[in-house]
Amino acid sequence: MTLLRGVRSATVDTDRLRMHLLESGPEGGEPLVLLHGNLSTARFYEHLMPRLGERYRVIAPDMRGFGDTEPKALDATRGLGDWADDTASLLRALGIDRPPHLVGWSTAGAAIAAYAKSLPVASLTFLDPVSPYGYGGVRADGSPVSPDFAGSGGGAANPEVVARLAAQDASDESAFSIRNVMRALYWSPTYQLPSDREDVLVAEVLKTLVGDDGYPGDTATSSHWPGIAPGSRGILNALSPKYCRWADLVDLDPKPPVLWTHGSADLVVSDASPLDFGVLGASGAVPGWPGEEGFPAQPMVTQIREVLDAYAAAGGRVTVEIFDGSGHGPHVDAADRWTEVLLAFLAGA
């Protein structure tokens, strides 16, 4: 499918890697940078770009490991630091020297927080972000369930999903094909993408760098339930609480305005996510669960809310919008309203 009217495609050599991006709006507009999440690309924002008006220079890059950006390895021991530094290098290469508005979906929530801890930003929008304590294997207070952060990292990926990504499976013949994973986990269960748009997004996800350097990353074994621990490479390890933490956003000075939007029916980032080993163990899907005390479910949304409440109590301005019935991507399944909320926030920022 060709790009939507008003959306441009470019490839830019930065001092870190060659990055592909989509862009819209005037070159002299306020920079608004849209960072996608895990198993997605810039095209998951494409439908929004013509709606964002002439005030903003909208930039949506394919992040390291995804899309048409150079397939370089991700150093998971930096959390999402590689993504943050890649974004900064892209803006330098584009000659943008003013603080950007940053939007981070899911995984990229940690990336925009990392960016803001080292460089000035005009605002931060967290779109169904990963918890400020990473993904999996932590208690409500963010402390690890096990000393080696068992239950998180590359080994947490479903091996059939990985195999079907590697095989470039674009079908809907299995619950583990990316087409059906997208339908089940990305959007509201009542939302259906137009078939031609779904084909585009499936093809985009199938560009993922699959393996130890990308998705899911390398794996390590653990003597603690469920027997897997984070490695040091690739995206799921970067999301492990061993390396991923943005709760210290509270300490930013000065504090940029923050918008948090979240789908109430999000199954990926949830207080009871079916992808969380605490939930899987309690349901009997993974045998040997050591019980609620031994491995509780991670209350991800509660953790986000508590950290952003602390940010507000410390003097930051926080706007919260929960999208009733939306899934992990309210910018898609509630695109009109989400765009209105974003533009109203940016106008006040």
Tab-separated table of C-alpha atoms in Angstrom:
chain	number	residue	atom	x	y	z
A	1	MET	CA	0.000	0.000	0.000
A	2	THR	CA	1.277	3.446	-0.860
A	3	LEU	CA	1.672	6.013	1.891
A	4	LEU	CA	-1.279	8.153	2.880
A	5	ARG	CA	-1.493	11.613	1.348
A	6	GLY	CA	0.762	14.072	3.169
A	7	VAL	CA	3.028	11.354	4.624
A	8	ARG	CA	6.618	11.174	3.398
A	9	SER	CA	9.197	8.392	3.718
A	10	ALA	CA	12.941	8.898	4.138
A	11	THR	CA	16.081	7.058	5.157
A	12	VAL	CA	18.652	8.982	7.192
A	13	ASP	CA	22.244	8.116	8.055
A	14	THR	CA	22.905	8.996	11.691
A	15	ASP	CA	26.092	8.639	13.716
A	16	ARG	CA	24.685	5.394	15.190
A	17	LEU	CA	22.772	3.613	12.402
A	18	ARG	CA	20.766	4.147	9.229
A	19	MET	CA	17.148	4.883	10.179
A	20	HIS	CA	13.960	4.786	8.148
A	21	LEU	CA	11.209	7.231	9.094
A	22	LEU	CA	7.826	8.571	8.106
A	23	GLU	CA	7.282	12.318	8.266
A	24	SER	CA	4.512	14.855	7.830
A	25	GLY	CA	3.952	18.554	8.433
A	26	PRO	CA	6.221	21.541	7.794
A	27	GLU	CA	9.984	21.250	8.166
A	28	GLY	CA	9.988	24.247	10.506
A	29	GLY	CA	7.183	22.961	12.731
A	30	GLU	CA	7.504	21.960	16.362
A	31	PRO	CA	9.121	18.491	16.422
A	32	LEU	CA	6.669	15.772	17.445
A	33	VAL	CA	8.347	12.363	17.537
A	34	LEU	CA	6.195	9.211	17.608
A	35	LEU	CA	8.028	6.085	18.786
A	36	HIS	CA	6.366	2.719	18.188
A	37	GLY	CA	6.463	-0.279	20.497
A	38	ASN	CA	7.552	-3.897	20.324
A	39	LEU	CA	6.582	-5.871	17.183
A	40	SER	CA	5.472	-2.778	15.281
A	41	THR	CA	6.878	0.025	13.100
A	42	ALA	CA	6.323	3.671	12.194
A	43	ARG	CA	3.368	2.681	10.011
A	44	PHE	CA	1.320	1.987	13.151
A	45	TYR	CA	1.192	5.805	13.427
A	46	GLU	CA	0.753	6.589	9.736
A	47	HIS	CA	-3.037	7.007	9.913
A	48	LEU	CA	-2.622	9.760	12.531
A	49	MET	CA	-0.058	11.834	10.708
A	50	PRO	CA	-2.359	13.667	8.255
A	51	ARG	CA	-4.580	14.603	11.232
A	52	LEU	CA	-1.888	16.408	13.213
A	53	GLY	CA	-2.094	19.681	11.317
A	54	GLU	CA	0.493	22.192	10.232
A	55	ARG	CA	1.877	23.159	13.637
A	56	TYR	CA	4.041	20.061	14.042
A	57	ARG	CA	6.834	18.401	12.129
A	58	VAL	CA	5.790	14.825	12.821
A	59	ILE	CA	8.546	12.207	12.745
A	60	ALA	CA	7.878	8.494	13.212
A	61	PRO	CA	11.018	6.359	12.912
A	62	ASP	CA	11.365	2.601	12.639
A	63	MET	CA	13.242	1.753	15.814
A	64	ARG	CA	16.315	-0.478	16.043
A	65	GLY	CA	15.332	-4.062	15.305
A	66	PHE	CA	12.153	-3.195	13.419
A	67	GLY	CA	10.896	-2.060	10.031
A	68	ASP	CA	13.313	-0.736	7.439
A	69	THR	CA	15.893	0.674	9.849
A	70	GLU	CA	19.356	-0.898	9.694
A	71	PRO	CA	19.124	-4.208	11.624
A	72	LYS	CA	21.697	-3.581	14.342
A	73	ALA	CA	21.818	-5.484	17.627
A	74	LEU	CA	20.114	-4.079	20.726
A	75	ASP	CA	22.174	-3.937	23.936
A	76	ALA	CA	19.573	-4.991	26.498
A	77	THR	CA	21.797	-4.132	29.455
A	78	ARG	CA	21.047	-0.465	28.707
A	79	GLY	CA	17.298	-1.030	28.948
A	80	LEU	CA	15.846	1.126	26.181
A	81	GLY	CA	18.930	3.357	26.178
A	82	ASP	CA	19.804	2.342	22.609
A	83	TRP	CA	16.380	3.498	21.428
A	84	ALA	CA	16.731	6.806	23.299
A	85	ASP	CA	20.191	7.453	21.869
A	86	ASP	CA	19.080	6.423	18.375
A	87	THR	CA	16.261	8.975	18.578
A	88	ALA	CA	18.645	11.714	19.679
A	89	SER	CA	21.057	10.858	16.860
A	90	LEU	CA	18.219	10.972	14.330
A	91	LEU	CA	17.128	14.437	15.460
A	92	ARG	CA	20.735	15.633	15.222
A	93	ALA	CA	21.029	14.242	11.705
A	94	LEU	CA	17.819	16.043	10.737
A	95	GLY	CA	19.183	19.318	12.100
A	96	ILE	CA	16.525	19.575	14.814
A	97	ASP	CA	17.952	21.373	17.829
A	98	ARG	CA	14.792	22.315	19.749
A	99	PRO	CA	13.318	20.080	22.472
A	100	PRO	CA	10.866	17.620	20.924
A	101	HIS	CA	7.452	16.448	22.033
A	102	LEU	CA	7.896	12.696	22.478
A	103	VAL	CA	5.208	10.005	22.251
A	104	GLY	CA	6.153	6.497	23.359
A	105	TRP	CA	3.852	3.515	22.788
A	106	SER	CA	4.314	0.464	25.023
A	107	THR	CA	8.035	-0.428	24.966
A	108	ALA	CA	8.866	3.093	23.799
A	109	GLY	CA	7.470	4.553	27.016
A	110	ALA	CA	10.741	3.502	28.630
A	111	ALA	CA	12.674	4.962	25.685
A	112	ILE	CA	11.141	8.436	25.937
A	113	ALA	CA	11.731	8.435	29.690
A	114	ALA	CA	15.391	7.548	29.093
A	115	TYR	CA	15.656	10.344	26.510
A	116	ALA	CA	14.176	12.879	28.943
A	117	LYS	CA	16.684	11.910	31.635
A	118	SER	CA	19.565	13.039	29.425
A	119	LEU	CA	18.158	15.687	27.039
A	120	PRO	CA	15.504	18.433	27.210
A	121	VAL	CA	12.005	17.604	25.959
A	122	ALA	CA	8.925	19.765	25.396
A	123	SER	CA	6.522	17.081	26.640
A	124	LEU	CA	6.153	13.336	27.188
A	125	THR	CA	3.152	11.245	26.123
A	126	PHE	CA	3.018	7.719	27.504
A	127	LEU	CA	0.740	5.557	25.344
A	128	ASP	CA	-0.032	2.298	27.189
A	129	PRO	CA	3.610	2.250	28.360
A	130	VAL	CA	5.589	-0.585	29.864
A	131	SER	CA	5.548	-0.391	33.653
A	132	PRO	CA	8.133	1.936	35.250
A	133	TYR	CA	9.631	-1.240	36.782
A	134	GLY	CA	9.927	-3.208	33.539
A	135	TYR	CA	7.926	-6.206	32.377
A	136	GLY	CA	7.545	-9.360	34.460
A	137	GLY	CA	8.994	-10.821	37.619
A	138	VAL	CA	8.516	-7.885	40.008
A	139	ARG	CA	6.295	-7.214	43.001
A	140	ALA	CA	3.990	-4.242	43.437
A	141	ASP	CA	6.814	-2.127	44.863
A	142	GLY	CA	9.065	-2.884	41.878
A	143	SER	CA	11.374	-5.270	43.736
A	144	PRO	CA	12.279	-8.506	41.901
A	145	VAL	CA	10.495	-11.705	42.788
A	146	SER	CA	13.817	-13.553	42.380
A	147	PRO	CA	17.368	-12.196	42.592
A	148	ASP	CA	18.050	-13.079	38.941
A	149	PHE	CA	14.760	-11.502	37.735
A	150	ALA	CA	13.343	-14.898	36.757
A	151	GLY	CA	10.163	-14.743	34.720
A	152	SER	CA	11.299	-11.921	32.461
A	153	GLY	CA	13.396	-11.477	29.342
A	154	GLY	CA	13.844	-13.268	26.041
A	155	GLY	CA	12.799	-16.662	27.345
A	156	ALA	CA	9.332	-15.313	28.123
A	157	ALA	CA	8.406	-15.188	24.419
A	158	ASN	CA	6.057	-17.801	23.041
A	159	PRO	CA	8.307	-20.003	20.880
A	160	GLU	CA	5.614	-20.575	18.256
A	161	VAL	CA	5.116	-16.829	17.798
A	162	VAL	CA	8.879	-16.498	17.310
A	163	ALA	CA	8.940	-19.389	14.839
A	164	ARG	CA	6.070	-17.961	12.801
A	165	LEU	CA	7.723	-14.536	12.685
A	166	ALA	CA	10.923	-16.171	11.449
A	167	ALA	CA	8.920	-18.108	8.835
A	168	GLN	CA	7.260	-14.874	7.613
A	169	ASP	CA	3.807	-16.261	8.385
A	170	ALA	CA	1.223	-13.689	7.282
A	171	SER	CA	-1.713	-16.090	7.546
A	172	ASP	CA	-4.528	-16.302	10.075
A	173	GLU	CA	-4.287	-20.080	10.355
A	174	SER	CA	-2.858	-20.113	13.879
A	175	ALA	CA	-3.524	-18.211	17.084
A	176	PHE	CA	0.244	-17.638	17.130
A	177	SER	CA	0.553	-15.949	13.722
A	178	ILE	CA	1.201	-12.215	14.047
A	179	ARG	CA	-2.112	-11.437	12.334
A	180	ASN	CA	-4.063	-13.166	15.095
A	181	VAL	CA	-1.741	-11.967	17.845
A	182	MET	CA	-2.440	-8.425	16.649
A	183	ARG	CA	-6.190	-9.002	16.610
A	184	ALA	CA	-6.143	-10.542	20.084
A	185	LEU	CA	-3.720	-8.256	21.901
A	186	TYR	CA	-3.216	-4.961	20.072
A	187	TRP	CA	-6.776	-3.646	19.763
A	188	SER	CA	-10.144	-3.799	21.449
A	189	PRO	CA	-11.811	-7.194	20.845
A	190	THR	CA	-14.661	-5.339	19.111
A	191	TYR	CA	-12.355	-3.472	16.720
A	192	GLN	CA	-11.390	-4.738	13.282
A	193	LEU	CA	-8.840	-3.004	11.093
A	194	PRO	CA	-9.768	-2.618	7.412
A	195	SER	CA	-8.331	-5.683	5.681
A	196	ASP	CA	-5.938	-3.748	3.452
A	197	ARG	CA	-4.579	-1.815	6.445
A	198	GLU	CA	-4.179	-4.997	8.447
A	199	ASP	CA	-2.196	-6.506	5.566
A	200	VAL	CA	0.160	-3.504	5.646
A	201	LEU	CA	0.746	-3.754	9.387
A	202	VAL	CA	1.256	-7.518	9.306
A	203	ALA	CA	3.864	-7.060	6.554
A	204	GLU	CA	5.550	-4.398	8.680
A	205	VAL	CA	5.822	-6.645	11.740
A	206	LEU	CA	7.289	-9.406	9.565
A	207	LYS	CA	10.288	-7.100	8.961
A	208	THR	CA	11.293	-7.643	12.617
A	209	LEU	CA	14.888	-8.703	13.277
A	210	VAL	CA	14.240	-12.167	14.743
A	211	GLY	CA	16.856	-13.799	16.958
A	212	ASP	CA	19.215	-13.091	19.834
A	213	ASP	CA	20.007	-9.535	18.709
A	214	GLY	CA	16.395	-8.524	18.142
A	215	TYR	CA	13.148	-10.288	19.001
A	216	PRO	CA	12.965	-11.926	21.445
A	217	GLY	CA	16.665	-11.766	22.411
A	218	ASP	CA	18.949	-14.316	23.998
A	219	THR	CA	17.860	-16.425	26.962
A	220	ALA	CA	19.241	-17.654	30.259
A	221	THR	CA	18.093	-20.390	32.605
A	222	SER	CA	17.192	-19.908	36.255
A	223	SER	CA	16.908	-22.112	39.306
A	224	HIS	CA	13.844	-20.073	40.241
A	225	TRP	CA	10.350	-20.610	38.821
A	226	PRO	CA	9.521	-20.486	35.904
A	227	GLY	CA	13.076	-21.462	34.973
A	228	ILE	CA	14.030	-18.574	32.674
A	229	ALA	CA	15.953	-15.368	33.352
A	230	PRO	CA	16.928	-12.397	31.181
A	231	GLY	CA	19.866	-12.488	28.797
A	232	SER	CA	21.767	-9.415	27.652
A	233	ARG	CA	20.645	-8.826	24.039
A	234	GLY	CA	17.410	-8.102	22.245
A	235	ILE	CA	14.140	-6.372	22.957
A	236	LEU	CA	12.478	-8.598	25.567
A	237	ASN	CA	15.621	-8.541	27.690
A	238	ALA	CA	15.712	-4.745	27.385
A	239	LEU	CA	12.207	-4.767	28.914
A	240	SER	CA	13.229	-6.966	31.841
A	241	PRO	CA	13.171	-5.190	35.208
A	242	LYS	CA	16.831	-6.166	35.480
A	243	TYR	CA	17.572	-3.376	32.993
A	244	CYS	CA	14.346	-1.413	32.374
A	245	ARG	CA	13.305	1.153	34.974
A	246	TRP	CA	11.839	4.619	34.580
A	247	ALA	CA	10.377	5.191	38.052
A	248	ASP	CA	13.132	7.763	38.582
A	249	LEU	CA	11.311	10.046	36.126
A	250	VAL	CA	10.012	11.602	39.351
A	251	ASP	CA	13.467	13.133	39.890
A	252	LEU	CA	13.529	15.102	36.607
A	253	ASP	CA	14.248	18.806	37.017
A	254	PRO	CA	12.737	20.633	35.262
A	255	LYS	CA	9.695	18.422	34.815
A	256	PRO	CA	8.119	18.428	31.331
A	257	PRO	CA	4.314	18.076	31.141
A	258	VAL	CA	3.178	14.451	30.888
A	259	LEU	CA	0.168	12.856	29.201
A	260	TRP	CA	-0.711	9.255	30.012
A	261	THR	CA	-3.304	7.530	27.809
A	262	HIS	CA	-4.308	3.912	28.343
A	263	GLY	CA	-6.903	1.476	27.043
A	264	SER	CA	-9.094	0.076	29.823
A	265	ALA	CA	-9.170	-3.300	28.027
A	266	ASP	CA	-5.393	-3.465	27.445
A	267	LEU	CA	-4.258	-7.081	27.895
A	268	VAL	CA	-0.555	-6.402	27.365
A	269	VAL	CA	0.037	-3.731	30.019
A	270	SER	CA	-2.466	-4.593	32.722
A	271	ASP	CA	-2.742	-5.440	36.404
A	272	ALA	CA	-3.612	-8.968	35.298
A	273	SER	CA	-1.909	-9.451	31.926
A	274	PRO	CA	-2.254	-12.948	30.434
A	275	LEU	CA	1.371	-12.540	29.298
A	276	ASP	CA	2.595	-12.234	32.914
A	277	PHE	CA	3.936	-15.432	34.506
A	278	GLY	CA	2.199	-14.551	37.778
A	279	VAL	CA	-1.136	-14.695	35.947
A	280	LEU	CA	-0.154	-17.713	33.851
A	281	GLY	CA	0.955	-19.620	36.940
A	282	ALA	CA	-2.205	-18.838	38.893
A	283	SER	CA	-4.330	-20.044	35.956
A	284	GLY	CA	-2.438	-23.360	35.774
A	285	ALA	CA	-1.110	-22.609	32.284
A	286	VAL	CA	2.483	-22.897	33.555
A	287	PRO	CA	2.933	-25.691	36.102
A	288	GLY	CA	4.808	-25.369	39.394
A	289	TRP	CA	3.616	-21.874	40.322
A	290	PRO	CA	4.927	-21.084	43.818
A	291	GLY	CA	1.758	-19.227	44.796
A	292	GLU	CA	0.782	-15.597	45.247
A	293	GLU	CA	3.503	-14.910	47.769
A	294	GLY	CA	6.170	-16.657	45.711
A	295	PHE	CA	5.312	-15.095	42.335
A	296	PRO	CA	2.454	-12.561	42.277
A	297	ALA	CA	0.965	-10.925	39.228
A	298	GLN	CA	2.616	-7.598	38.391
A	299	PRO	CA	0.151	-4.700	38.862
A	300	MET	CA	1.491	-2.783	35.865
A	301	VAL	CA	-1.196	-0.107	35.505
A	302	THR	CA	-1.199	0.563	39.245
A	303	GLN	CA	2.583	0.981	39.105
A	304	ILE	CA	2.298	3.512	36.269
A	305	ARG	CA	-0.377	5.441	38.153
A	306	GLU	CA	1.622	5.525	41.390
A	307	VAL	CA	4.795	6.785	39.710
A	308	LEU	CA	2.924	9.484	37.780
A	309	ASP	CA	1.053	10.482	40.965
A	310	ALA	CA	4.455	10.902	42.612
A	311	TYR	CA	5.619	12.945	39.604
A	312	ALA	CA	2.624	15.253	40.038
A	313	ALA	CA	3.160	15.491	43.805
A	314	ALA	CA	6.757	16.549	43.102
A	315	GLY	CA	5.549	19.453	40.954
A	316	GLY	CA	5.044	17.908	37.510
A	317	ARG	CA	1.901	18.411	35.428
A	318	VAL	CA	0.226	15.113	34.558
A	319	THR	CA	-2.854	14.592	32.378
A	320	VAL	CA	-4.485	11.148	32.395
A	321	GLU	CA	-6.998	9.809	29.880
A	322	ILE	CA	-8.296	6.235	30.103
A	323	PHE	CA	-9.997	5.009	26.923
A	324	ASP	CA	-12.934	2.866	27.933
A	325	GLY	CA	-13.014	-0.391	25.975
A	326	SER	CA	-9.783	0.270	24.067
A	327	GLY	CA	-7.011	-2.288	23.917
A	328	HIS	CA	-3.248	-1.823	23.875
A	329	GLY	CA	-3.467	0.676	21.006
A	330	PRO	CA	-6.115	3.372	21.601
A	331	HIS	CA	-4.329	5.489	18.991
A	332	VAL	CA	-5.676	2.932	16.517
A	333	ASP	CA	-8.948	1.582	17.919
A	334	ALA	CA	-10.022	5.045	19.181
A	335	ALA	CA	-7.968	7.122	16.750
A	336	ASP	CA	-10.232	10.175	16.469
A	337	ARG	CA	-10.610	10.705	20.203
A	338	TRP	CA	-6.980	9.844	20.932
A	339	THR	CA	-5.806	12.427	18.401
A	340	GLU	CA	-8.070	15.059	19.963
A	341	VAL	CA	-6.675	14.307	23.423
A	342	LEU	CA	-3.086	14.471	22.169
A	343	LEU	CA	-3.578	17.766	20.307
A	344	ALA	CA	-5.319	19.387	23.282
A	345	PHE	CA	-2.461	18.313	25.549
A	346	LEU	CA	0.224	19.554	23.140
A	347	ALA	CA	-1.527	22.914	22.760
A	348	GLY	CA	-1.310	23.368	26.524
A	349	ALA	CA	2.247	22.099	26.762
